[in-house]
Structures are given as C-alpha cells and as structure tokens.
Tab-separated table of C-alpha atoms and ligand atoms in Angstrom:
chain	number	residue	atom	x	y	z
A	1	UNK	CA	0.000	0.000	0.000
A	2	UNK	CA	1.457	3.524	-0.903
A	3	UNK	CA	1.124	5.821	2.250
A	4	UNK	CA	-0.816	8.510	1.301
A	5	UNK	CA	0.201	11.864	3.515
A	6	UNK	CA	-1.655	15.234	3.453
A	7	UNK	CA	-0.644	17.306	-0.190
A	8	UNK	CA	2.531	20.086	0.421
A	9	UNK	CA	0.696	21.958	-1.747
A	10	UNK	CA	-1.989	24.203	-1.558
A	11	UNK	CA	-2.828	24.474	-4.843
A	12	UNK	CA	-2.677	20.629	-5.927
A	13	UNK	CA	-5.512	19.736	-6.677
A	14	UNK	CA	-6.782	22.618	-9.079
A	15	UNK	CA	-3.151	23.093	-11.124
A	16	UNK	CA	-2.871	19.247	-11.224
A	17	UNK	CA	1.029	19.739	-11.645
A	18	UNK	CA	2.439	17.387	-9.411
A	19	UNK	CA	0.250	14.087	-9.600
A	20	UNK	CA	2.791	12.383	-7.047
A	21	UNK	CA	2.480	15.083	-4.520
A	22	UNK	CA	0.583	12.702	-1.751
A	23	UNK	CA	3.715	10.515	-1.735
A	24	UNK	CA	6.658	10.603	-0.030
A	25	UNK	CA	9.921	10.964	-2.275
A	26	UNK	CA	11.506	7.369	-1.829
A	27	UNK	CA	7.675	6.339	-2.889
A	28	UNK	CA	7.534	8.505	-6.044
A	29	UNK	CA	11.323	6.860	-7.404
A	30	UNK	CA	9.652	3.363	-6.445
A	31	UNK	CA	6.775	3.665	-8.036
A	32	UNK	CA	8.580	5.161	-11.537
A	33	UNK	CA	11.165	2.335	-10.746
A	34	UNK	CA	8.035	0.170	-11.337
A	35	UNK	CA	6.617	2.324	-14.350
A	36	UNK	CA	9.789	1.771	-16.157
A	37	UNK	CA	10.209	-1.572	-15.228
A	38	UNK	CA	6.466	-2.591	-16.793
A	39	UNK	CA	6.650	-0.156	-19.773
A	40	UNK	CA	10.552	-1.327	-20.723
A	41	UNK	CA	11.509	-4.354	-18.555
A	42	UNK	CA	11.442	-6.696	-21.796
A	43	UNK	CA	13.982	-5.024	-23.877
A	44	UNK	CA	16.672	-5.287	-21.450
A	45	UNK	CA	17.832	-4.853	-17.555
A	46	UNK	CA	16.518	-1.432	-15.780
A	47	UNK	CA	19.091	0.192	-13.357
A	48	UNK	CA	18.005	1.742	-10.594
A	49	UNK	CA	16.336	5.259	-10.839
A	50	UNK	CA	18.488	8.363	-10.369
A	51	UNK	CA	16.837	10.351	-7.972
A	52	UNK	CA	17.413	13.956	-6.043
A	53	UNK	CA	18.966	14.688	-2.951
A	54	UNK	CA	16.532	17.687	-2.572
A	55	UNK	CA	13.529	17.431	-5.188
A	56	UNK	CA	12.101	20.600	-4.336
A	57	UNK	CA	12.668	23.830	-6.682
A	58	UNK	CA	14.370	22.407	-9.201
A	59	UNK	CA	12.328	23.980	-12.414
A	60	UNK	CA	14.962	26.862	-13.729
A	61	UNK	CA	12.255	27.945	-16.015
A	62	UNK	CA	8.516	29.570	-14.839
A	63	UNK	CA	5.699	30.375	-16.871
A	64	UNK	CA	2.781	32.460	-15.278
A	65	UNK	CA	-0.100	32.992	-17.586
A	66	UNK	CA	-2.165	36.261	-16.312
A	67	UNK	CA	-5.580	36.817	-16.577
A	68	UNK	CA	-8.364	38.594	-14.375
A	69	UNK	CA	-10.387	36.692	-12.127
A	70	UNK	CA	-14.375	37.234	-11.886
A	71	UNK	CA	-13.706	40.509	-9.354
A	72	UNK	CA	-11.657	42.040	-11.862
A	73	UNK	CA	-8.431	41.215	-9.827
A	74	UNK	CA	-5.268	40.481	-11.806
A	75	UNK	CA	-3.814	37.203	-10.824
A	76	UNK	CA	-0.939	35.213	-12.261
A	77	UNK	CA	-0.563	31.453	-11.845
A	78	UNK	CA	-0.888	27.919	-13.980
A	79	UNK	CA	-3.986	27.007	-16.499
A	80	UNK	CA	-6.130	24.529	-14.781
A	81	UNK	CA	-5.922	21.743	-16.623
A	82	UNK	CA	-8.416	21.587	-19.762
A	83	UNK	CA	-9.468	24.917	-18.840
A	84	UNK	CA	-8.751	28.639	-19.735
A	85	UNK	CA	-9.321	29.766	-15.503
A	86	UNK	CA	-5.705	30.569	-14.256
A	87	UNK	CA	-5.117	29.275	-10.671
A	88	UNK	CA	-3.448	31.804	-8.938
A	89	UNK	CA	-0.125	30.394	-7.547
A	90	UNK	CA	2.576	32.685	-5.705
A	91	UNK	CA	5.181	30.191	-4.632
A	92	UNK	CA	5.217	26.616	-5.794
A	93	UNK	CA	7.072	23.347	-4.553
A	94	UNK	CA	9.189	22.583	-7.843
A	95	UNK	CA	9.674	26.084	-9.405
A	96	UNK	CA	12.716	28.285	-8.704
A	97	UNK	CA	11.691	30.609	-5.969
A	98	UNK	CA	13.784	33.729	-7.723
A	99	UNK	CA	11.593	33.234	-10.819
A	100	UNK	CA	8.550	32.681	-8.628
A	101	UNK	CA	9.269	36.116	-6.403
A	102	UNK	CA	10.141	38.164	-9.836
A	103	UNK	CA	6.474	36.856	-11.123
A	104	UNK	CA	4.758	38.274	-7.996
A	105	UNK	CA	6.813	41.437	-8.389
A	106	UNK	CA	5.600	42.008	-11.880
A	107	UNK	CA	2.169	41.279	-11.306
A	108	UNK	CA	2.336	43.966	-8.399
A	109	UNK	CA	4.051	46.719	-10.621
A	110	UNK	CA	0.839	46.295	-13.439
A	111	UNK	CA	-1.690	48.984	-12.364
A	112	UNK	CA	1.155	51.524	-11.842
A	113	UNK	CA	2.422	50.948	-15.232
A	114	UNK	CA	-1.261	51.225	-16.823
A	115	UNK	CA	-0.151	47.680	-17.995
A	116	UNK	CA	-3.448	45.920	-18.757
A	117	UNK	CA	-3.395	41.740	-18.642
A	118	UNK	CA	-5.213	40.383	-21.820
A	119	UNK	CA	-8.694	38.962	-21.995
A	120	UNK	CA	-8.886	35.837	-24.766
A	121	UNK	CA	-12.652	36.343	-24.367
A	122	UNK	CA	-12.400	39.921	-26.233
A	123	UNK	CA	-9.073	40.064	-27.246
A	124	UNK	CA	-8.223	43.338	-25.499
A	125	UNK	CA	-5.457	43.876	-22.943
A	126	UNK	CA	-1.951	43.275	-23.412
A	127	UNK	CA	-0.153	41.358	-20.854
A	128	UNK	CA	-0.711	36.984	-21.375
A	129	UNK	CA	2.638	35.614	-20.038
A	130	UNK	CA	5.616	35.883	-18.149
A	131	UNK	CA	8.514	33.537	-18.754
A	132	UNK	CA	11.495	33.128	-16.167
A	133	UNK	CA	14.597	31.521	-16.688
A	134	UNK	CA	17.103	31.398	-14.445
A	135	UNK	CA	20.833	29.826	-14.929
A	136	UNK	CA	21.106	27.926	-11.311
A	137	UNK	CA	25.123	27.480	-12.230
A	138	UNK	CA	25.854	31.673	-13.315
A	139	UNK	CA	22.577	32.639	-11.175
A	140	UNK	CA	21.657	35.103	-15.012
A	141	UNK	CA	17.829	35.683	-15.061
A	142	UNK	CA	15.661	36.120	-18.389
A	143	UNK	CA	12.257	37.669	-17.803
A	144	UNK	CA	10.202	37.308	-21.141
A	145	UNK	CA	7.099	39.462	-21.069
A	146	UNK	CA	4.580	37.622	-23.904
A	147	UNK	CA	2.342	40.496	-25.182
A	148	UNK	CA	-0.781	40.639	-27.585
A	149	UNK	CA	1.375	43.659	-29.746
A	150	UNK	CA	4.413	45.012	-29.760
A	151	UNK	CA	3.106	48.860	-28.377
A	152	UNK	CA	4.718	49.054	-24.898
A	153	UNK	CA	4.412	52.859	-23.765
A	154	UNK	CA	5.533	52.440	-20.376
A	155	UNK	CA	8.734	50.227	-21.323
A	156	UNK	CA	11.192	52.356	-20.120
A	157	UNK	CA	9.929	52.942	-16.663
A	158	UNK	CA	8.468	49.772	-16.031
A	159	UNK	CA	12.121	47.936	-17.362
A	160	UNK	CA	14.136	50.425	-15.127
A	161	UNK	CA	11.823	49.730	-12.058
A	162	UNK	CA	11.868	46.229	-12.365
A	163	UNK	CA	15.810	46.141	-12.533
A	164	UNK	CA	15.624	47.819	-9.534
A	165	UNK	CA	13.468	45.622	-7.661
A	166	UNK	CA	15.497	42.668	-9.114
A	167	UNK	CA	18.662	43.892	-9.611
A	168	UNK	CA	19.460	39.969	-10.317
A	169	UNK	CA	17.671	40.260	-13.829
A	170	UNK	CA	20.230	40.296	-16.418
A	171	UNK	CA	17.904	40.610	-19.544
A	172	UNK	CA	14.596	41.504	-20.627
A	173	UNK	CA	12.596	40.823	-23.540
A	174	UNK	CA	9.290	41.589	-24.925
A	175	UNK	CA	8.085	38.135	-26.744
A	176	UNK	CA	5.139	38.815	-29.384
A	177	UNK	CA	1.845	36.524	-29.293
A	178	UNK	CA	-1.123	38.062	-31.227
A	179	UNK	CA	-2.579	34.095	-32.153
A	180	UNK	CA	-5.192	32.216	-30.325
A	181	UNK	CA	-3.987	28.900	-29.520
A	182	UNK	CA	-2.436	27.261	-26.006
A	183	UNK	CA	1.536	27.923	-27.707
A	184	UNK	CA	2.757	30.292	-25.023
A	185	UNK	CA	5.686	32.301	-27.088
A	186	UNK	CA	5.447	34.366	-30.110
A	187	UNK	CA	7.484	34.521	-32.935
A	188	UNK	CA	8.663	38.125	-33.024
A	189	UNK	CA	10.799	38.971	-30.321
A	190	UNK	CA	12.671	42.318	-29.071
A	191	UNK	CA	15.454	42.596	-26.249
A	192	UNK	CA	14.474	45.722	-23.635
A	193	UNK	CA	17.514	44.742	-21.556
A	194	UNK	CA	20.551	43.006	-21.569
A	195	UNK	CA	22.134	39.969	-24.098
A	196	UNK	CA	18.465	38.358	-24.689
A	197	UNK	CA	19.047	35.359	-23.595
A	198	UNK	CA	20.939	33.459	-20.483
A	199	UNK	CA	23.910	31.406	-20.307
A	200	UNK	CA	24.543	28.242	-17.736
A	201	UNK	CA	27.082	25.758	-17.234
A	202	UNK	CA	26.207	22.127	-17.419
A	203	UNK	CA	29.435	19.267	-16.878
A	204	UNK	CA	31.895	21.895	-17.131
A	205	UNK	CA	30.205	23.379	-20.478
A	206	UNK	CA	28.941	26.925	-20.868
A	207	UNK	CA	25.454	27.156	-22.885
A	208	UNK	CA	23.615	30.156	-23.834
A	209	UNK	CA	20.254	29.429	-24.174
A	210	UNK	CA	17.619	31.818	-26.280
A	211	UNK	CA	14.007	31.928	-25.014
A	212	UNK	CA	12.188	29.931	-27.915
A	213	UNK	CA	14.768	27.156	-27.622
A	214	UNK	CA	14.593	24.080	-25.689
A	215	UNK	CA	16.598	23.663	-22.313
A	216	UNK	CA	16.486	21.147	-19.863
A	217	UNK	CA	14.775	22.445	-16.858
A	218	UNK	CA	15.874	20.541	-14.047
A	219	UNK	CA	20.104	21.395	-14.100
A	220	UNK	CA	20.772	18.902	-11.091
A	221	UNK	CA	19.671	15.981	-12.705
A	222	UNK	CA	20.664	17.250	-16.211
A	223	UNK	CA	24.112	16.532	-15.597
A	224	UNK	CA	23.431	13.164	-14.661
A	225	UNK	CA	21.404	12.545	-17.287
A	226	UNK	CA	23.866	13.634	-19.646
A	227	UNK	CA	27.031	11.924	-17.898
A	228	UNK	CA	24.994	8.513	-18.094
A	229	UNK	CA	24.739	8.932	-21.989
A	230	UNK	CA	27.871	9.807	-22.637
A	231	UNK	CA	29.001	7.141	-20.801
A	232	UNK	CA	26.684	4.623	-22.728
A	233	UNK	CA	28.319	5.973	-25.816
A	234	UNK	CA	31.903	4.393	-24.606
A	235	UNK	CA	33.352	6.902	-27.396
A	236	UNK	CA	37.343	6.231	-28.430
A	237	UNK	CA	37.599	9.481	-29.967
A	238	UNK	CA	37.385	7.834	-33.443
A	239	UNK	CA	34.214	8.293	-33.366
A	240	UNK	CA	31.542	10.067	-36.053
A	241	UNK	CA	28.745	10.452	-33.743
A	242	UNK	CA	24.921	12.091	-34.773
A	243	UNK	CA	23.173	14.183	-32.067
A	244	UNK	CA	19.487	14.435	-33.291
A	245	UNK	CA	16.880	16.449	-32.057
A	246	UNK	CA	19.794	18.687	-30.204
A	247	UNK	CA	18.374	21.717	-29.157
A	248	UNK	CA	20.759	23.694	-28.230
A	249	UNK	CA	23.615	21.464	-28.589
A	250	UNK	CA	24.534	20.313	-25.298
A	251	UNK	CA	24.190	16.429	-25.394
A	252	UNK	CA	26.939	16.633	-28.689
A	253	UNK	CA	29.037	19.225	-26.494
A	254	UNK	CA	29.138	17.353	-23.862
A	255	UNK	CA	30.469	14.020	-25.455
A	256	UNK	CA	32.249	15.718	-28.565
A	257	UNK	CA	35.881	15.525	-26.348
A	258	UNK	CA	35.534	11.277	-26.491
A	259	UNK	CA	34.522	11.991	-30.108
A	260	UNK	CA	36.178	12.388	-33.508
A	261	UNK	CA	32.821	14.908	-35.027
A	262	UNK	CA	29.440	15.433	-33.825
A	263	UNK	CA	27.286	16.552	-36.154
A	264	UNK	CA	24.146	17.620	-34.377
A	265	UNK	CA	20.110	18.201	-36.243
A	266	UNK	CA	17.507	20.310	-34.188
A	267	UNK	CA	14.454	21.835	-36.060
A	268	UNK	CA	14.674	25.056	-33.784
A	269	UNK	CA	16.097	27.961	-35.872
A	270	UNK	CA	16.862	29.431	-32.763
A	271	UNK	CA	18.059	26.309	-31.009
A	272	UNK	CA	20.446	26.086	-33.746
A	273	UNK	CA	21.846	28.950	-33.675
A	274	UNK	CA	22.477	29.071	-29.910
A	275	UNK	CA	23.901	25.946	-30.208
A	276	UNK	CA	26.691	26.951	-33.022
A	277	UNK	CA	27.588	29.771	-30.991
A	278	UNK	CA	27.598	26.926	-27.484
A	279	UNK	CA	30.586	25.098	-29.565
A	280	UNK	CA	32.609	28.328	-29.933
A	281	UNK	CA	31.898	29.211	-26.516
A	282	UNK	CA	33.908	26.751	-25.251
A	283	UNK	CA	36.735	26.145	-27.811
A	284	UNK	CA	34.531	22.559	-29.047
A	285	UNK	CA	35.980	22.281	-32.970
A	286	UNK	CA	34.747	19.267	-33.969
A	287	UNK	CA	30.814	19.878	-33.781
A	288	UNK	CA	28.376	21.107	-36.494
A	289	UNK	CA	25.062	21.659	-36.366
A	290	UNK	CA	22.304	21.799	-38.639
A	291	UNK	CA	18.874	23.009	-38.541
A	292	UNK	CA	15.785	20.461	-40.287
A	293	UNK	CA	14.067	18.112	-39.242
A	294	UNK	CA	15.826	14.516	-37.858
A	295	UNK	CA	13.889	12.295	-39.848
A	296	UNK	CA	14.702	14.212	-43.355
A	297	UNK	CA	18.409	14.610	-41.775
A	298	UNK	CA	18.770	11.075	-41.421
A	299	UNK	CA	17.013	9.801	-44.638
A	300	UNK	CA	19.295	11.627	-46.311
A	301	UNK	CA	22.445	10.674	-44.405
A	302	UNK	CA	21.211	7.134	-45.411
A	303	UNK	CA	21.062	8.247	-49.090
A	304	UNK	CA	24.311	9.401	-49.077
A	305	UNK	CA	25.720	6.322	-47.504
A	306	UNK	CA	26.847	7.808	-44.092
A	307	UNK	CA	27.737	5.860	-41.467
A	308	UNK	CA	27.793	6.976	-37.902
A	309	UNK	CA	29.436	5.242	-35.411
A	310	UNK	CA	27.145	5.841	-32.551
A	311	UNK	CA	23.602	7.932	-32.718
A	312	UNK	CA	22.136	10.049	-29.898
A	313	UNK	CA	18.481	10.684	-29.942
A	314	UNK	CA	16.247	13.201	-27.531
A	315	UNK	CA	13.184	13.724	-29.254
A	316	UNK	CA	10.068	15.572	-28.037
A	317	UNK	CA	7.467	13.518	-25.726
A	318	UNK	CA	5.740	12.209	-28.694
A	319	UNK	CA	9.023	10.382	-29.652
A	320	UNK	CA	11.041	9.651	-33.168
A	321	UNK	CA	9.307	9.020	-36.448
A	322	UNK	CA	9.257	5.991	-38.692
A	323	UNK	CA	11.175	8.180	-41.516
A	324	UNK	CA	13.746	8.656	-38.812
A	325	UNK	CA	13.664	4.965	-37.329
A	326	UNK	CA	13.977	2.991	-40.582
A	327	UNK	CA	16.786	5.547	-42.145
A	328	UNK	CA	18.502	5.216	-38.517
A	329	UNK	CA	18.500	1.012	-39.411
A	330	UNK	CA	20.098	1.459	-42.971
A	331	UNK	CA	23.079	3.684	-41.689
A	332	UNK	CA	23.244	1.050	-38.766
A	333	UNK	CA	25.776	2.830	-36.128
A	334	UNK	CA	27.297	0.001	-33.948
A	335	UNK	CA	25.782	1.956	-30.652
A	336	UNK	CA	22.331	3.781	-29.989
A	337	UNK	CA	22.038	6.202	-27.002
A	338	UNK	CA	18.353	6.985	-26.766
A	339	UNK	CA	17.124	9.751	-24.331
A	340	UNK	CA	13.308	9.403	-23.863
A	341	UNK	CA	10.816	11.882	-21.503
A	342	UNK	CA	8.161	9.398	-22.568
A	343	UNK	CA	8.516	5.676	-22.092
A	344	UNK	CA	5.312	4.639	-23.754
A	345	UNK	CA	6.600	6.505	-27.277
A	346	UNK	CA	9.910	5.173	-26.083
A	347	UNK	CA	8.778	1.600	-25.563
A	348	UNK	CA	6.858	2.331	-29.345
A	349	UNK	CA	10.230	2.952	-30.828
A	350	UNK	CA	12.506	0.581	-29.155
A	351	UNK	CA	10.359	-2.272	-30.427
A	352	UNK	CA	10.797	-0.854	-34.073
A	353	UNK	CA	14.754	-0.822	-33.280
A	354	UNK	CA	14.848	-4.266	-31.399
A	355	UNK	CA	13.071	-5.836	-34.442
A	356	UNK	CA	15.601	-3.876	-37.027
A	357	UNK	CA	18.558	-5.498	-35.219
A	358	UNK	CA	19.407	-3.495	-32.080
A	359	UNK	CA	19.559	-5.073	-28.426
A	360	UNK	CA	18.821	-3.469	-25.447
A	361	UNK	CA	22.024	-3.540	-23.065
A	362	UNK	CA	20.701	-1.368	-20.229
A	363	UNK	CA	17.989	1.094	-19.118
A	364	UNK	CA	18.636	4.121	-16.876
A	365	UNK	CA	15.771	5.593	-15.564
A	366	UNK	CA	16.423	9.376	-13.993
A	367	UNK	CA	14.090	11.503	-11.642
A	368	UNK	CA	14.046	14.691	-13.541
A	369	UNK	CA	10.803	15.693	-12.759
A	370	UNK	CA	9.813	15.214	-9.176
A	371	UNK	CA	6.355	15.019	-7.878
A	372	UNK	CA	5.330	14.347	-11.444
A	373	UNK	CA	4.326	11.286	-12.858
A	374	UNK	CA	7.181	11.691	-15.544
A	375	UNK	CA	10.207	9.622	-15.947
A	376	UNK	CA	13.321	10.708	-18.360
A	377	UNK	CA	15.278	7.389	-19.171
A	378	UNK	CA	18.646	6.603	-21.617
A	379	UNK	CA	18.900	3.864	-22.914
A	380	UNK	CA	22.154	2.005	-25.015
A	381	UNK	CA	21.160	-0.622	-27.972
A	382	UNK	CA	24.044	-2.153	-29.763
A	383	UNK	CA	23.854	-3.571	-33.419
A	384	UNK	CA	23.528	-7.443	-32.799
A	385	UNK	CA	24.812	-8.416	-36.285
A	386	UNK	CA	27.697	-7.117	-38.308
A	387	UNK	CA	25.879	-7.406	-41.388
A	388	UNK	CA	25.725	-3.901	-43.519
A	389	UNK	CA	22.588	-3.159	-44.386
B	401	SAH	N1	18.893	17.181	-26.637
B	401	SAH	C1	18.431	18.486	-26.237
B	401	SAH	C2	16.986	18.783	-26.655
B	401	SAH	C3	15.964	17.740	-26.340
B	401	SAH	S1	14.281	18.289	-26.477
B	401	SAH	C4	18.606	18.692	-24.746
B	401	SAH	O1	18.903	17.778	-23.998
B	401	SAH	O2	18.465	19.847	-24.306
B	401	SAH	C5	13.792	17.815	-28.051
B	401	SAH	C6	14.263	18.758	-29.145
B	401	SAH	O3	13.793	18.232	-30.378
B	401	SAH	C7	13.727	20.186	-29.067
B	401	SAH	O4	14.800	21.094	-29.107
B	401	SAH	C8	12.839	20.328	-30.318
B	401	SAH	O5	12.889	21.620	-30.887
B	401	SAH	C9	13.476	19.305	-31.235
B	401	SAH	N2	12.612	18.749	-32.285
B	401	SAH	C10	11.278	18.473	-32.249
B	401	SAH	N3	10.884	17.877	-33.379
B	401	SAH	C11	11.986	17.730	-34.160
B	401	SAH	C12	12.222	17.178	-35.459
B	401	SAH	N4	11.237	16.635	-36.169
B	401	SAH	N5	13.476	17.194	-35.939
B	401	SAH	C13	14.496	17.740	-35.231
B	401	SAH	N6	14.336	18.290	-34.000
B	401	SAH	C14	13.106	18.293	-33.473
C-alpha cells in the first residue's frame, strides 16, 4: 500500500502539476522504478532510478499565464488543466523561488504601469505571459514578457523599475503573441535589456540558451542525465557520432571531447543557432550543427551512404518518427544512445529498433521531474549483427 500523507501543496488539486504530490519521495522513485520496469523491462535490464537529494525547486524555467479573475483582480498562476481559468499560484514546490518572487513582483508593478493583462474572451489587454529563466550554475535571469502587440508605452519605466526591484535580472525581452492557440511564445521577439538570452554551465560546459529554444529544466539531474549517456556511448575518440533532435547542442558538447565529429540536427532555428555559438563558446571544434528536421536529416544521411558510429536521440514527448527509425536502421551505427521523456513513445520505438537489429544492453531511468508522474530514461542498444545493411 502507498502511504498517502496530506498534499505540500496548496494548490494541488486545481493546477494538477504534481500528480505524485501525496507521496513521499523514496515512494515517487519506487513507483517510476516500477513504471519503467512494466513499460521497458522486456527489452533489457533497468538500473536503478536516479533520484534527487533535494527534489524541491528544481524547475529553472517559470511560466505564469495572467488573466483577471471574476472581481476584476489580476492574478498570475498555472492554467487549470483543460481549462482557460488561471489558478493563482505565488510560490510553488518545484519552481525556482527567484523566478517565482520576480512573477509576484511584476504582477504587483501592473496597475502603476497602466499595464493591462489580456482577456482571450475579447481580445483586449496586453499582458498573457511571463517567462522566467534562471541559470542555477551563473545565477543570469531572463524575464520574457509575452504580449498581444508590440506597443509598450511604459517600457522604459516599467524595465528600469523592475531592474531595480530585481537587480538579479540580467535581460529583458518583450516576446510577441497576437494568435489564439495554447503555444505560449510568439514569434517576433525584441530585447528591452541586456544579451536576450541566459547562459549556464552544465558538466563543465557553458550554454547560452535563447528563449524559444529548448533547455532542460531541471540542471541537477541534467548533468546526470547527460554523464549517463555519454558514458553509454563508450566513445574512443574515433568516433563520427549524430546528435538528433539537439536543441541547443549540449548532449553533442558534452560528449564531442571522447569523439572524432558530432554533427548535431535540431528543427529550432533558434536552437540552432544558440547551439553553433555553445561550440565556440567553449573552444569545441569538432561539432556542427544543422537546422531540419531529424527524420529528413537522417534519410538523407542514409542516401548518401553515411555511417555513424554511434547515434544520440532526444526527441520531443511524442518520440522519433518511422522516416527517422527505418533511415537510422540502414546507416546502422554500432551503438544507440536513446534519451526518452516518454517511455510509452519510447517503448513504441525501441520495439521498431529491437526488431531492425538493435539489443537493449541497459535502461537508466532518472528523476528529472519530481512530484510528477514523468520519468526521463537513456537507454544504449548495440547492433547485434555485423551485417551492412
Ligand atoms: N537534446 C536536447 C533537446 C531535447 S528536447 C537537450 O537535452 O536539451 C527535443 C528537441 O527536439 C527540441 O529542441 C525540439 O525543438 C526538437 N525537435 C522536435 N521535433 C523535431 C524534429 N522533427 N526534428 C528535429 N528536432 C526536433
């Protein structure tokens, strides 16, 4: 029986956030030990789960959507799931308190600033989001304001103001978002402050990371993900090695010093481009990246008769694609590192690689979300047969 203790949060039940929040933390690894186990126990042995010395605050990055509540009050907070009502959160378990405090801040400064929060209902108002990322390594903090237009009278006040509050903001920008639709960030972006973006260091790497592009968003456990698939990789430095889905490069940074070339594909212009700047950050030479999408990438790699010694994969939760899986089996690299935030779509695709020739040698599962229900895992196949396809 799972002991079942009274929720740490407040707000549980309506934000719907942290669906392991009634358990203990030793209960939440066991039971994702046991997830993993069900979901991938068949291809091959599951280590034990990776799991946090302190689980709580962990999430570098904070959204708040705004909104008004039925008095007319501005609050700021998470959507409740399948709805448009914003529960009004302050100071949550997982997310970085820094982040958390600069939300409240803003949300304070609003009526002084004549900044009005947008309505979806009527389209009026101005305000819908504020982003926070925070480097937890170089302590840099982005603030992204998501607006419905670009017309920000009181930007110059309001910027200088909130510096002052939080002198520990080291850029602003104004993000763009005049579309309907749940997709949080704009496409048209202008920096009010500082570089535009944040930098952090992950295994002795330095990363600057834009707002639009992907970033891991638990650091702590980022490392260890990343040390345990390098390590799967077991590279000799004669290695060509293919970093797909990349974002901003850090996975092919990270192992490109056991490599001979990384060649890394991300469909994130942005993503891209932080991550060709990330390799001449930090002196890498041997690592090129590419912006399209993995699938295409590799199809064509397997057109053109490339070979990679060893592939690392990180797609998105709904996994790879079958263009991507069956090109992936014609080039036939002797050693897959998978990186999964989704076992079922994981499970999905490791059956299409176990029945294309690829064994499962181990299964690491790692606690990067606590009090979630979600489980990040890396997994190593090696080719069974020598035979070139
Ligand atoms: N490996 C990186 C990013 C993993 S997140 C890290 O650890 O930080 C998954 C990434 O896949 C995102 O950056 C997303 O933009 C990218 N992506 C999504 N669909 C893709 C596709 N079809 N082809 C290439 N990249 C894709």
């Amino acid at each position: 029986m799972e002991t079942i203790r009274p929720l740490l949060c407040p707000h549980a039940k309506k934000c719907g956030g942290c669906q392991l929040q009634h358990l203990p933390y030793e209960k939440q690894l066991a039971r994702k030990q046991r997830r993993t186990q069900e979901l991938l126990g068949d291809f091959g042995p599951v280590l034990p789960i990776l799991g946090m010395e302190d689980p709580t605050h962990y999430r570098n990055k904070v959204t708040a959507a705004f909104a008004l509540d039925t008095n007319r009050k501005i609050v700021s907070g998470i959507y409740q799931p399948g709805s448009h009502a914003v529960v009004p959160v302050d100071d949550c378990l997982i997310e970085d308190e820094t982040a958390d405090r600069i939300i409240v801040s803003i949300r304070g400064m609003l009526r002084d600033f004549k900044i009005k929060v947008y309505d979806e209902r009527s389209g009026t108002g101005w305000l819908r989001h504020v982003l926070v990322r925070r480097g937890f390594s170089t302590g840099q903090v982005l603030v992204v304001l998501v607006a419905a237009s670009p017309v920000f009278p009181t930007q110059k006040p309001f910027v200088k103001a909130l510096l002052e509050k939080h002198p520990e903001i080291t850029s602003v920008v104004l993000n763009v978002n005049d579309r309907f639709g749940p997709v949080v960030l704009g496409t048209r972006e202008k920096v009010l402050f500082g570089e535009g973006s944040i930098e952090d260091l992950l295994c002795g790497y330095r990363f600057r990371i834009s707002p639009r592009s992907f970033y891991q968003i638990n650091p702590v456990q980022t490392e260890k993900l990343y040390r345990t698939a390098v390590d799967f990789a077991q590279l000799t430095g004669k290695e060509t090695v293919l970093d797909a889905y990349c974002g901003v490069g850090t996975i092919g940074i990270t192992a490109s010093v056991g490599a001979k070339q990384v060649i890394g594909v991300e469909l994130n212009r942005d993503a891209v481009g932080d991550a060709i700047v990330n390799a001449r950050i930090n002196g890498v030479k041997n690592c090129w990246f590419t912006a399209g999408d993995a699938g295409e990438y590799m199809e064509q790699m397997a057109r053109d008769g490339m070979r990679p010694d060893l592939v690392f994969l990180d797609p998105p939760r709904s996994g790879s694609d079958e263009r991507f899986l069956s090109s992936l089996l014609r080039c036939a690299p002797k050693r897959v590192v998978y990186v999964s935030c989704d076992p079922e779509t994981l499970a999905r695709d490791l059956g299409v690689l176990a029945s294309g020739g690829y064994k499962v040698q181990k299964i690491q599962p790692v606690d990067m979300f606590p009090y979630t229900r979600h489980v990040e895992t890396v997994v190593l196949m090696t080719k069974t047969d020598d035979g070139e396809k």
